[in-house]
PDB file of C-alpha atoms in Angstrom:
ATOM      1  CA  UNK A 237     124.696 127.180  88.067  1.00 95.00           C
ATOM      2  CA  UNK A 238     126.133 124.700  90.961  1.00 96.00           C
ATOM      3  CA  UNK A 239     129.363 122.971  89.847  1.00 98.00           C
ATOM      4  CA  UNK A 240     131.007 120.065  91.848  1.00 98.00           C
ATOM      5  CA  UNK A 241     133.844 118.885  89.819  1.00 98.00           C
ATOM      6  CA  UNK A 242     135.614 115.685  91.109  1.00 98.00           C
ATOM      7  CA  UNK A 243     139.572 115.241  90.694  1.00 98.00           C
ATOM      8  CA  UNK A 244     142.715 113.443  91.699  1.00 98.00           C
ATOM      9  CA  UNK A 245     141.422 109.642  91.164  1.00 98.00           C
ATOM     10  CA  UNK A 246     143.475 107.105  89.148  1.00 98.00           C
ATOM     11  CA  UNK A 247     145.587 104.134  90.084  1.00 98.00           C
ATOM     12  CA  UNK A 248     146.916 103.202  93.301  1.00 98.00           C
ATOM     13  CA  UNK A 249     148.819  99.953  94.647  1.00 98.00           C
ATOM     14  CA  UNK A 250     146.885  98.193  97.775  1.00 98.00           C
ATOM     15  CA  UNK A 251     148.375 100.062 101.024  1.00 98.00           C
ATOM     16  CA  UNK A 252     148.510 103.487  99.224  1.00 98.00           C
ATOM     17  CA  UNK A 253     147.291 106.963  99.509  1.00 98.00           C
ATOM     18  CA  UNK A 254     145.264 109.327  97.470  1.00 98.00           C
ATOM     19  CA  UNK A 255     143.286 112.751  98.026  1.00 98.00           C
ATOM     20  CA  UNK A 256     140.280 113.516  95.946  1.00 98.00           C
ATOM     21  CA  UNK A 257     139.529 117.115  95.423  1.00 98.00           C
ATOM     22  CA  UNK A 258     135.938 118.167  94.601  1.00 98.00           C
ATOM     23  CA  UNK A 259     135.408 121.974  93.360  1.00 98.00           C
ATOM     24  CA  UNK A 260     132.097 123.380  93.860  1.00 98.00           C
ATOM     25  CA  UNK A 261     130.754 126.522  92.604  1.00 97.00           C
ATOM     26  CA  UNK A 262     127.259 128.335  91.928  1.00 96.00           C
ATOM     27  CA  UNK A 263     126.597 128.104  95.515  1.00 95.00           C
ATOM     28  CA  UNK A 264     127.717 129.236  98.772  1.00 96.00           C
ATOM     29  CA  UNK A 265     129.627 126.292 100.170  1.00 97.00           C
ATOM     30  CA  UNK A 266     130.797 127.325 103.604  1.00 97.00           C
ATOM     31  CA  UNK A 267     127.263 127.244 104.236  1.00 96.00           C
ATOM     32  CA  UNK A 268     126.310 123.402 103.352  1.00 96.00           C
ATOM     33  CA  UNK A 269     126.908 119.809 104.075  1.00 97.00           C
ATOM     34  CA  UNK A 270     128.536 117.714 102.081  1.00 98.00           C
ATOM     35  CA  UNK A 271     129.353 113.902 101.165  1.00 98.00           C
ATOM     36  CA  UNK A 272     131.076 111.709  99.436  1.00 98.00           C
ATOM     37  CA  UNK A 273     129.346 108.806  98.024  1.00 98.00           C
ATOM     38  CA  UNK A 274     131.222 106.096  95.740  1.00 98.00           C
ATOM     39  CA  UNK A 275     129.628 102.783  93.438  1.00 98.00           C
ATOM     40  CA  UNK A 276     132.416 100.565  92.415  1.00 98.00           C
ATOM     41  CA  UNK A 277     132.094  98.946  88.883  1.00 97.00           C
ATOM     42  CA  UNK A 278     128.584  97.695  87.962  1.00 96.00           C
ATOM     43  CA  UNK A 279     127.194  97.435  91.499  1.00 98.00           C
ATOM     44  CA  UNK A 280     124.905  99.743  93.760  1.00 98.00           C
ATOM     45  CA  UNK A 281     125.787 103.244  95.950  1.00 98.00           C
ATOM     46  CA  UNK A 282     128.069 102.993  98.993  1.00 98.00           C
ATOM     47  CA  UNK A 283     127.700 106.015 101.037  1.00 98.00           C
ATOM     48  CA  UNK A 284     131.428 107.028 102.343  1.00 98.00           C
ATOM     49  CA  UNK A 285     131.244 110.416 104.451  1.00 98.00           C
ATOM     50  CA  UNK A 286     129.667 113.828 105.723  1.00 98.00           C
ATOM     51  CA  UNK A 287     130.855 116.582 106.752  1.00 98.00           C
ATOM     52  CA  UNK A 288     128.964 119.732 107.817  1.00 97.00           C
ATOM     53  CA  UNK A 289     129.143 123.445 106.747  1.00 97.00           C
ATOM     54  CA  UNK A 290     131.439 124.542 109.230  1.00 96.00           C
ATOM     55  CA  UNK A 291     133.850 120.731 109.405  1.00 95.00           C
ATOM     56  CA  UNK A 292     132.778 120.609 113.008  1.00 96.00           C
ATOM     57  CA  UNK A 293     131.731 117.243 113.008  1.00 97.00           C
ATOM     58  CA  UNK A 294     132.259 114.608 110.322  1.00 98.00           C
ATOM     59  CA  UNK A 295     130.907 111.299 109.819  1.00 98.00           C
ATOM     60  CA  UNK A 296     132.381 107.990 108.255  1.00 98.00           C
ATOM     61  CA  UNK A 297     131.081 104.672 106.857  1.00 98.00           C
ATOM     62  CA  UNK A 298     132.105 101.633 108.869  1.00 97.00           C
ATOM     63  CA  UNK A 299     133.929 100.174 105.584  1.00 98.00           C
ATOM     64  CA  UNK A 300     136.674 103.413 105.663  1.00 98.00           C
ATOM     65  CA  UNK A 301     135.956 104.349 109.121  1.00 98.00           C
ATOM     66  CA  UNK A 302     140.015 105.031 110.372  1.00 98.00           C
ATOM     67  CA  UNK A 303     141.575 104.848 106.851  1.00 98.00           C
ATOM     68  CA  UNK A 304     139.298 108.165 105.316  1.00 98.00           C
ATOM     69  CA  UNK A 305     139.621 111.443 106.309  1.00 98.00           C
ATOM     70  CA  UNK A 306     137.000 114.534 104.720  1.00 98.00           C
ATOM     71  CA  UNK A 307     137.926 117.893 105.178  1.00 98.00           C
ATOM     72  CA  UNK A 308     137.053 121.385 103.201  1.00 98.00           C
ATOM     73  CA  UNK A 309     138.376 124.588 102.596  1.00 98.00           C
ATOM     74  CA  UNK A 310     135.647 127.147 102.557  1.00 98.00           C
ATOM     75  CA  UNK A 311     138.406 129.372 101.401  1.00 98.00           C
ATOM     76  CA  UNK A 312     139.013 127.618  98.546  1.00 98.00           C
ATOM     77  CA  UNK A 313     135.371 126.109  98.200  1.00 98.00           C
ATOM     78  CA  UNK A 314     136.766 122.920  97.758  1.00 98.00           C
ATOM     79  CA  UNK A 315     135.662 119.311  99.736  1.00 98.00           C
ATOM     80  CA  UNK A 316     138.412 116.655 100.468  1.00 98.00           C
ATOM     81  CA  UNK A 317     138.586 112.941 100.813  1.00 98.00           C
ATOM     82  CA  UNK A 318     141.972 111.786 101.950  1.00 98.00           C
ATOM     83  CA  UNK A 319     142.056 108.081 101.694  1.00 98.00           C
ATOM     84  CA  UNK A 320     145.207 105.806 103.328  1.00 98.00           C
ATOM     85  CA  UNK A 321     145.565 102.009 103.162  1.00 98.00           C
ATOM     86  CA  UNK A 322     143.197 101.504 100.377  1.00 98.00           C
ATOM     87  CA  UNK A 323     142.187  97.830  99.088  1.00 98.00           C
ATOM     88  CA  UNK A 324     141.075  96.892  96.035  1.00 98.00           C
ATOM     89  CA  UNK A 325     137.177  96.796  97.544  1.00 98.00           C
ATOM     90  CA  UNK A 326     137.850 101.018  97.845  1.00 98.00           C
ATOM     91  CA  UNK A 327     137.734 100.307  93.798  1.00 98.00           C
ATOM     92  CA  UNK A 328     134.739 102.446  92.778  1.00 98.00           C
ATOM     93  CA  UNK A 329     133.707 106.079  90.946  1.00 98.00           C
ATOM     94  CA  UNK A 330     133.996 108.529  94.104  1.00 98.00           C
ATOM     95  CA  UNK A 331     131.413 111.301  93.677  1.00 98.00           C
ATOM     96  CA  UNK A 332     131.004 114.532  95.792  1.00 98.00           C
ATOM     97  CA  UNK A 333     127.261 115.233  96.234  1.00 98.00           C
ATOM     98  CA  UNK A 334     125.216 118.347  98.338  1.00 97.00           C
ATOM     99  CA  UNK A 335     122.277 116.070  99.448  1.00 95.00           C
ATOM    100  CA  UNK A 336     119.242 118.306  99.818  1.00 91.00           C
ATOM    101  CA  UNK A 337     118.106 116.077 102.810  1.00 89.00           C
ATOM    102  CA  UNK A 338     119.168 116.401 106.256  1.00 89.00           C
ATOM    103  CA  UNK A 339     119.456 113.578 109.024  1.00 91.00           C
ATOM    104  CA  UNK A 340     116.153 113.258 110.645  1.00 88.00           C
ATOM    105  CA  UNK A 341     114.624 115.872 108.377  1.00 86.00           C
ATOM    106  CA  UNK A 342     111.932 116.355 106.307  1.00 85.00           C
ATOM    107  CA  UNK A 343     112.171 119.445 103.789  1.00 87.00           C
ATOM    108  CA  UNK A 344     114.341 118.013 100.546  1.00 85.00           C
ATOM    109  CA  UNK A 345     116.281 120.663  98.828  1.00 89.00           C
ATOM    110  CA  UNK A 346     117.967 120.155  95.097  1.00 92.00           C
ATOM    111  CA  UNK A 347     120.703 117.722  95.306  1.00 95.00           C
ATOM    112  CA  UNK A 348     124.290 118.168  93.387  1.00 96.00           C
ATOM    113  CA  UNK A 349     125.978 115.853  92.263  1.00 98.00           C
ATOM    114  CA  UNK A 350     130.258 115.807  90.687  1.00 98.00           C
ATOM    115  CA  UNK A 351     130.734 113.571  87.778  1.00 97.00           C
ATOM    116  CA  UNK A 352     132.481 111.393  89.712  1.00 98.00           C
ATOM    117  CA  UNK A 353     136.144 110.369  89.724  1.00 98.00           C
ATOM    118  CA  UNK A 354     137.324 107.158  89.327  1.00 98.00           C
ATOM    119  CA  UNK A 355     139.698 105.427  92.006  1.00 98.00           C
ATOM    120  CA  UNK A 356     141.233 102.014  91.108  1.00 98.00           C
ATOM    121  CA  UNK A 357     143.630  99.693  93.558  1.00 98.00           C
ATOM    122  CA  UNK A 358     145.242  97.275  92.141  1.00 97.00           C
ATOM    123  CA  UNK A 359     148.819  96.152  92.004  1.00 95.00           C
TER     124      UNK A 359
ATOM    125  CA  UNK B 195     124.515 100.942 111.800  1.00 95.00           C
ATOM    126  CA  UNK B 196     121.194 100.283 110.216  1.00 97.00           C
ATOM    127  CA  UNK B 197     121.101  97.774 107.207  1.00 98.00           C
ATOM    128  CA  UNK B 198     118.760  98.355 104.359  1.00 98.00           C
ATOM    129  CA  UNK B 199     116.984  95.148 102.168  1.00 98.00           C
ATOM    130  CA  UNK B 200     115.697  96.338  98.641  1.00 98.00           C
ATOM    131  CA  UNK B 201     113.382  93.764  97.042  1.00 97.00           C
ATOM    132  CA  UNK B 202     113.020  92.465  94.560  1.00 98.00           C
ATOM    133  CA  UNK B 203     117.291  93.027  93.484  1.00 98.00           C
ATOM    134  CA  UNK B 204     115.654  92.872  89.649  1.00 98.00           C
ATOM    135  CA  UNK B 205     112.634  92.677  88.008  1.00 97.00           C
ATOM    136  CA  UNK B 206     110.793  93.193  84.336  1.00 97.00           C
ATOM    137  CA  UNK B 207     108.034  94.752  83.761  1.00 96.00           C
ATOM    138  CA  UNK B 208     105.914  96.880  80.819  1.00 96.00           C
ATOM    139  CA  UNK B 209     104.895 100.219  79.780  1.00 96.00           C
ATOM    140  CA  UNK B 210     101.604 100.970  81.512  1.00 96.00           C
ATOM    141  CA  UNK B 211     102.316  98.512  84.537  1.00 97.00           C
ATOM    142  CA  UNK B 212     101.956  99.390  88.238  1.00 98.00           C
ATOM    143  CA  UNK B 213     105.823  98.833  90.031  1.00 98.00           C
ATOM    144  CA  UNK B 214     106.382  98.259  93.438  1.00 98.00           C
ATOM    145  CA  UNK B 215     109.552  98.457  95.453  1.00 98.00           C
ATOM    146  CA  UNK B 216     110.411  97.861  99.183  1.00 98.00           C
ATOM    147  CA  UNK B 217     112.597  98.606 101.430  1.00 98.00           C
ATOM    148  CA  UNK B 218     113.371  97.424 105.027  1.00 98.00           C
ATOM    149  CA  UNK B 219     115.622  98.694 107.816  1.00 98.00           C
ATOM    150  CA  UNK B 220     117.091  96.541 110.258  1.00 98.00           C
ATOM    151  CA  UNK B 221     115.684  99.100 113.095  1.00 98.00           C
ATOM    152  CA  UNK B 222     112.919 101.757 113.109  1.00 97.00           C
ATOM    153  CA  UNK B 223     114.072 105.260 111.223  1.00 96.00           C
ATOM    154  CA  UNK B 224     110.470 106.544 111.234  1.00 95.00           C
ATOM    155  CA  UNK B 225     109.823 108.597 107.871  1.00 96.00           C
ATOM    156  CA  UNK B 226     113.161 109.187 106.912  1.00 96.00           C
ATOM    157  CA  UNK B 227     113.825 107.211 103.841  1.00 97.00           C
ATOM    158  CA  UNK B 228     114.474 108.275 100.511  1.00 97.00           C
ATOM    159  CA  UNK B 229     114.217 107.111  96.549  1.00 98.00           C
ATOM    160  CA  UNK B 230     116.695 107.709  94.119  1.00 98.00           C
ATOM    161  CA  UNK B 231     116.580 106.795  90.672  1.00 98.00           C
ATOM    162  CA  UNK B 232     120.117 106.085  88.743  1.00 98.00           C
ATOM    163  CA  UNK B 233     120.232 105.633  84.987  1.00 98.00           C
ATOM    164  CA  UNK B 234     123.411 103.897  83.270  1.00 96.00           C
ATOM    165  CA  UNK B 235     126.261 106.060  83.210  1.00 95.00           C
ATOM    166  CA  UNK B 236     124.331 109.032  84.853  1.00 97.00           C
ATOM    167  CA  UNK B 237     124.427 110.248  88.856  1.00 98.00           C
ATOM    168  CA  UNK B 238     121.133 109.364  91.001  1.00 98.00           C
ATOM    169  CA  UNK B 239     118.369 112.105  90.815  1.00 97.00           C
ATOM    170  CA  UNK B 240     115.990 111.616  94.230  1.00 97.00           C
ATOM    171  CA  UNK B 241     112.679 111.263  93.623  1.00 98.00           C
ATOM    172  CA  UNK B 242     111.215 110.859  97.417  1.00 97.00           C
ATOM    173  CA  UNK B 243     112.040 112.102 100.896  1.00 96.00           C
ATOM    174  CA  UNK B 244     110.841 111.448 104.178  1.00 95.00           C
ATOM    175  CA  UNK B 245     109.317 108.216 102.836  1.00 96.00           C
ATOM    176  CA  UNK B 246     106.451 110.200 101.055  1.00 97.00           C
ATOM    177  CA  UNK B 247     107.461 113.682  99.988  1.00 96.00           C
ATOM    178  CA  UNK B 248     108.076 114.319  96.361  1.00 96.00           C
ATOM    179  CA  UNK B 249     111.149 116.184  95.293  1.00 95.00           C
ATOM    180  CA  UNK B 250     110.182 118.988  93.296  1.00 94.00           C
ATOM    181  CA  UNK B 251     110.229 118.024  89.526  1.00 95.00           C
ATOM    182  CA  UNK B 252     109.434 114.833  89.757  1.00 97.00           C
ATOM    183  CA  UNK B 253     106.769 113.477  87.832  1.00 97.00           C
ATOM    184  CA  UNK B 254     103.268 112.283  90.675  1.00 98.00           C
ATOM    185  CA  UNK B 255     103.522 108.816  89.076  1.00 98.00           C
ATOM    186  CA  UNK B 256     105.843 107.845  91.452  1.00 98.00           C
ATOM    187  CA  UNK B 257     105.009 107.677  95.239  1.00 98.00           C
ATOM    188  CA  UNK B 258     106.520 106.893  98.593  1.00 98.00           C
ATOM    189  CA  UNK B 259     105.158 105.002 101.625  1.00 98.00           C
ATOM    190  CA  UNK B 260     105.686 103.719 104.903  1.00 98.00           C
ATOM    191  CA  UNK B 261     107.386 103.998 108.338  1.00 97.00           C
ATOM    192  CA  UNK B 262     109.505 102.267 110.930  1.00 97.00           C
ATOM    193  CA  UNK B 263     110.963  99.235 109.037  1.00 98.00           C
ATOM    194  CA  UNK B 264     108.848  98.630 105.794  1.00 98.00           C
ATOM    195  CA  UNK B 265     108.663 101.542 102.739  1.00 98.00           C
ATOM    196  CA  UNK B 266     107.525 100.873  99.354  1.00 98.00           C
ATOM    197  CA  UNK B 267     108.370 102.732  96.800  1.00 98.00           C
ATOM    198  CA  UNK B 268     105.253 103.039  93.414  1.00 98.00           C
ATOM    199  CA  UNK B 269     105.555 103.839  89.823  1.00 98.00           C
ATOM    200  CA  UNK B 270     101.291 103.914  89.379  1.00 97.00           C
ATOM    201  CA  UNK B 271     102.170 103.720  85.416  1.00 97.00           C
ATOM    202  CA  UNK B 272     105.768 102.658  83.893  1.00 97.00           C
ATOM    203  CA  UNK B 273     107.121 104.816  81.259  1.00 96.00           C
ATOM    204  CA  UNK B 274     109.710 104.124  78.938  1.00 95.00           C
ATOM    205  CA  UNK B 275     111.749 106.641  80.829  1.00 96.00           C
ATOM    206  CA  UNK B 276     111.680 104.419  84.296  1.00 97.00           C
ATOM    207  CA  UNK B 277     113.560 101.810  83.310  1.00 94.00           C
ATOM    208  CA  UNK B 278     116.370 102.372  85.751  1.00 97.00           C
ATOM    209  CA  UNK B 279     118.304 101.378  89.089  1.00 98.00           C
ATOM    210  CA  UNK B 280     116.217 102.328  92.416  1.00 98.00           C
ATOM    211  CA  UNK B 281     117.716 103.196  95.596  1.00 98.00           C
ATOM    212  CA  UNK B 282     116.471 103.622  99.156  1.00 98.00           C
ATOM    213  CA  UNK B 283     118.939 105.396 101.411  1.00 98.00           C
ATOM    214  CA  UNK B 284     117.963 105.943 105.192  1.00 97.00           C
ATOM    215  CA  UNK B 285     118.548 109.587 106.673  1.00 96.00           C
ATOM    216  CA  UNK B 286     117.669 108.554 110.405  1.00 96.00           C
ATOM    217  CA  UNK B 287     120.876 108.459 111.591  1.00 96.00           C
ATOM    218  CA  UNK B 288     124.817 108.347 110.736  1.00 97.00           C
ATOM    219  CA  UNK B 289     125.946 106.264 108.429  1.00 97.00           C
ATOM    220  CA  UNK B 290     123.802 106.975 106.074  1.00 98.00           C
ATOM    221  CA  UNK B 291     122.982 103.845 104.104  1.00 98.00           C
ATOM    222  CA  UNK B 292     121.867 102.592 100.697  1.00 98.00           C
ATOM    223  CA  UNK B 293     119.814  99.332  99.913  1.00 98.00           C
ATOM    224  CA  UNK B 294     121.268  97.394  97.191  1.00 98.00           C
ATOM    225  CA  UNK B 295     119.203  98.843  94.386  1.00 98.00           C
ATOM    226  CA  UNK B 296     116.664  97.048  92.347  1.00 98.00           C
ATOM    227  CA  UNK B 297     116.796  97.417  88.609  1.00 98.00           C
ATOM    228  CA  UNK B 298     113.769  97.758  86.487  1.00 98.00           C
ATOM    229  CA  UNK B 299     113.940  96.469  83.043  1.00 96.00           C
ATOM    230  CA  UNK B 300     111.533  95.899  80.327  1.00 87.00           C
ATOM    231  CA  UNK B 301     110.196  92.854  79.973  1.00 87.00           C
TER     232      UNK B 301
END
């Protein structure tokens, strides 16, 4: 069955760094888009960042547009979100997902989604 | 980057009612809005794509409409297990974005 399991949150000082690893299995991930998509503490979904099956191109919310980075290793069937100068609004559950909907398209395929892993900034 | 309005941000309603939700976009993203539901403590399951297509599973109470700027989303017949958060989320174009949600209690 398809796995995505989040890790590498925690707590980080404002200005700081942290990488979030997500693991898939079940499926064959060189051969799917992914996101990241994060909801801070009691409030609504914040979509953060794409990245297609081959990390060709790569797209970014305004609101970590420059500070974010996604990557993958199809290798290692793992997705990456490398995130610099964080503020306390980054503050949210992180969670990898393989949205079964394309940009401009209209077949919908199963979604996955991680458990989520939980970033906090505060100092 | 196109903005998306939920309404109404909360509302109550009862078992057996008919719910509607909308959603608007700032600019036109033809049909390609979808519905997620979220339930406390769990990830969002989609329920609609391209405004009206049901994701496979999901029950035919709920249903999608519209185009352009304006999408509702129905529940013909609340059930006990609807009582969630709703999302729209726009897949026109990069960034993908969320409305703010609209929660459906019980009244």
């Amino acid at each position: 069955q398809v796995q995505l399991v989040e890790s590498g949150g925690g707590v980080v000082q404002p200005g700081g760094s942290l990488r979030l690893s997500c693991a898939a299995s079940g499926f064959t991930f060189s051969s799917y888009g992914m996101h990241w998509v994060r909801q801070a503490p009691g409030k609504g979904l914040e979509w953060v960042a794409f990245i297609r099956y081959d990390g060709s191109n790569k797209y970014y919310a305004d609101s970590v547009k420059g500070r974010f980075t996604i990557s993958r290793d199809n290798s290692k069937n793992t997705l990456y979100l490398q995130m610099n100068s964080l503020r306390a609004e980054d503050t949210a559950v992180y969670y990898c997902a393989k949205i079964g909907i394309a940009v401009a398209g209209t077949r919908g395929f199963d979604d996955y989604w991680g458990q989520g892993t939980l970033v906090t900034v505060s100092s | 980057d196109i903005q998306m309005t939920q309404s109404p941000s909360a509302m109550s309603a009862s078992v057996g009612d008919r719910v509607t939700i909308t959603c608007r976009a700032s600019q036109g993203i033809s049909n390609y809005l979808a519905w997620f539901q979220q339930k406390p403590g769990k990830v969002p399951k989609r329920l609609i794509y391209a405004s009206s297509s049901l994701q496979s599973g999901v029950p035919s109470r709920f249903s999608g409409s519209g185009s352009g700027t304006e999408f509702t989303l129905t529940i013909s017949s609340l059930q006990p297990e609807d009582f969630a958060t709703y999302y729209c989320l726009q897949h026109n174009s990069y960034p993908l974005t969320f409305g703010g949600g609209t929660k459906v209690e019980i009244k």
